[in-house]
Amino acid sequence: MSDGSESDVEEETEDLLEDDSTTTASTTAPTPPTPATPSPTAATLNRRRQPRGRGGRAAGVSSTDLHPVDPNTNEVVDTHLSVLEKRYRRFLDNRHERIYLVHPELRTVWTDLDARIAKRAALVPEAAVVAPADKDGPAGPPRMAAPPTLLLRLLPFQEESLAWLLAQEASDLKGGILADEMGMGKTIQIISMLLASDKHPGHPTLIITPTVAMLQWLSELTKHTAPGTLAVHVHHKKTGRVTDAADLARFDVVLTTYALLEGDFRRSTYGSVRKAGKVIEPSVLQNVEWHRVVLDEAHCIKDRSCSTSRAAFALKSTVRWSLTGTPLQNRVGELYSLIRFMRLDPFSYYFCTQCSCKSLNWSFAGQRSCTDCGHRPMDHFCWWNSEVLKPIQRYGGFGPGRVAFEQLGRLMNLCMLRRTKLERAADLGLPPRIVVTRRDMFNEEEEDFYQSLYKESKTRFQTYVDAGTVLSNYAHVFELLTKMRQAANHPYLVKLNMAPSATTAADSMQVLVCGICHEEAEDAIVAASCRHVFCREDMHLYLSSSGVDKPQCPVCFRPLTVDMNQPTFEPPNPTGGTAARKKPSIINRMVLDRWRSSTKIEALLEELYRLRADDKSIKSIVFSQYVNFLDLVEWRLLKGGIRCVKLDGRMSPEQRDNVIKAFSTNPQITVFLVSLKVNPAE
């Protein structure tokens, strides 16, 4: 549904509510209070329509207005809340009666939820139910033993989820949302379900993942399933793409990424520009009749209107699963994308109030009448918006909003399973989480730089305030805040990102840093496979001591191809050519002889040394929002004798997979540097 149409429907609803509230006030209002002690209940009931504030609530309406307090007893007054609920219920009843005439199936939607939950529970086969560990205690959720083709023992809560997953697929829902907290093995739970389910020849399972997780899925499928159990295909890049739907249908499991799914959908829907003009390219993923579609990190489709979401909605499948540790990140409305992907009836559908028209998609496409029934946009509404989203946006946690929250909870009980590490700590056997906040003071040089930057930023911000243009200069304000945050990490993040005119010639000159000794490269050579730079002598020693036929790059762990007889590599001219198109690493932009560490980097190094005081094999993960800061941290750790690897958005899927494997399997690599900005859907 377009934003404009939804706003129109909301305005119509508000008008009806206002008319009804005015009538109610005139018939039920108490004796007018004296001006000295105004009644919050009467004031709210007699309020005329006011300008709307952000979030849908009337401007000037506070939580006290919606849930008033008696000034004498300081207790919550229930009168207004009950009247508000009755008024809203009366409006819904009147509108629902009109809708039920053409859509009688909607009359028992909420009352049928409990019955649907009970029906799903009955679909778990009795022979597959595992008895609870404590036979004298209350019976817990049904548990199902892992299939014999799974080469891994499931934890108790994973056995419960296996039973739940199979029951969901056998129910009328045909799928659901697995929302276990991150790190609880959602991948293994889905693999166990694949092995425990019957195969459907010609109708494989499609698993859509972020780029960084695709090869991890392949590794888990290969490692934890018996050989020959599942035929798995990676549908990615030109070398792995299959152009014929019949060829894809031969596999049991197909792995692909959100980026490829969205690109194929966009080219098949809108076409792509070629020399011969715009060309519509059919999407092989949209042409396969899948038995099951699994969305890993399903919050990637939280925006219902984005191209990735529409591509996922358009897939043809019998069963649909969403895996995410954060089904709701910012707003309740984000849940609709997961409900819409499941095609959950009636919550994901649009209904017409004049006829039996019912559609998953907004059927207007810029027209003045519905393409299915011919009625106006105002005659159509989305059940999710009407019953869940709009009451919560308008009333929050009070009155009708509270009722909507309760109904939403019942709906989630029907289609979602979520457990946290704290709830299942006994099953996981994890140590308790300890959060320590360390506060360090700037040194004198850092303090001077930060205060100078702060004063400059304050002056610029005050300029926007005086001109009344703060909102129109939001991007510039955000830039000022970002610079101060970067300066707290290391002054180089600000200094080396300034315009060339603000830096000296020596500072702007690109320096080649060896990937082995981490000093300025002498007699530099370049690896052909990944273009990393090394000292010729260091590379010779590395190759002679590696002891393997096919060594890996010591920086990115890709297969290493290097010509030891190549001429000395010279840094490109930073003022022109291809060097001007791509900014070099911050390490190559700084003068190594002038290197100064920062308080934050040294504090990190101190903590890592402390952790490894008794056990040198302890592994750590360091997160940062800034890739350049990770470059500085990596360089400092390597200089300090701590081997580390780094994962950021500049890496290809193969590089990411190699880095993860190196950290997992190499005991000498003890620190993993990860960028928070690694795009999960790229």
PDB file of C-alpha atoms in Angstrom, residues 8 13 21 39-40 58 66 83 225 228 241 346 363 427 452 478 481 555 629:
ATOM      1  CA  ASP A   8      -6.016   8.660   3.654  1.00  0.00           C
ATOM      2  CA  THR A  13     -10.627   6.433  10.701  1.00  0.00           C
ATOM      3  CA  SER A  21     -15.986  10.874  20.694  1.00  0.00           C
ATOM      4  CA  SER A  39     -10.771  17.277  35.272  1.00  0.00           C
ATOM      5  CA  PRO A  40      -8.242  15.477  33.076  1.00  0.00           C
ATOM      6  CA  ALA A  58      -2.239  14.456  18.994  1.00  0.00           C
ATOM      7  CA  LEU A  66      -4.284   9.112  28.268  1.00  0.00           C
ATOM      8  CA  VAL A  83     -14.331   5.218  28.111  1.00  0.00           C
ATOM      9  CA  THR A 225      25.383 -33.897   7.286  1.00  0.00           C
ATOM     10  CA  GLY A 228      25.499 -37.834  -0.077  1.00  0.00           C
ATOM     11  CA  ARG A 241      24.888 -19.297 -11.536  1.00  0.00           C
ATOM     12  CA  PRO A 346      -5.501 -12.472   7.027  1.00  0.00           C
ATOM     13  CA  SER A 363      -3.753  -3.406  -6.450  1.00  0.00           C
ATOM     14  CA  ASP A 427      21.458 -26.109  28.018  1.00  0.00           C
ATOM     15  CA  SER A 452      40.321  22.377  19.271  1.00  0.00           C
ATOM     16  CA  PHE A 478      26.209  14.476  11.894  1.00  0.00           C
ATOM     17  CA  LEU A 481      29.690  14.554  15.731  1.00  0.00           C
ATOM     18  CA  VAL A 555      47.173 -10.633   4.852  1.00  0.00           C
ATOM     19  CA  PHE A 629      40.501   2.600  12.969  1.00  0.00           C
TER      20      PHE A 629
END
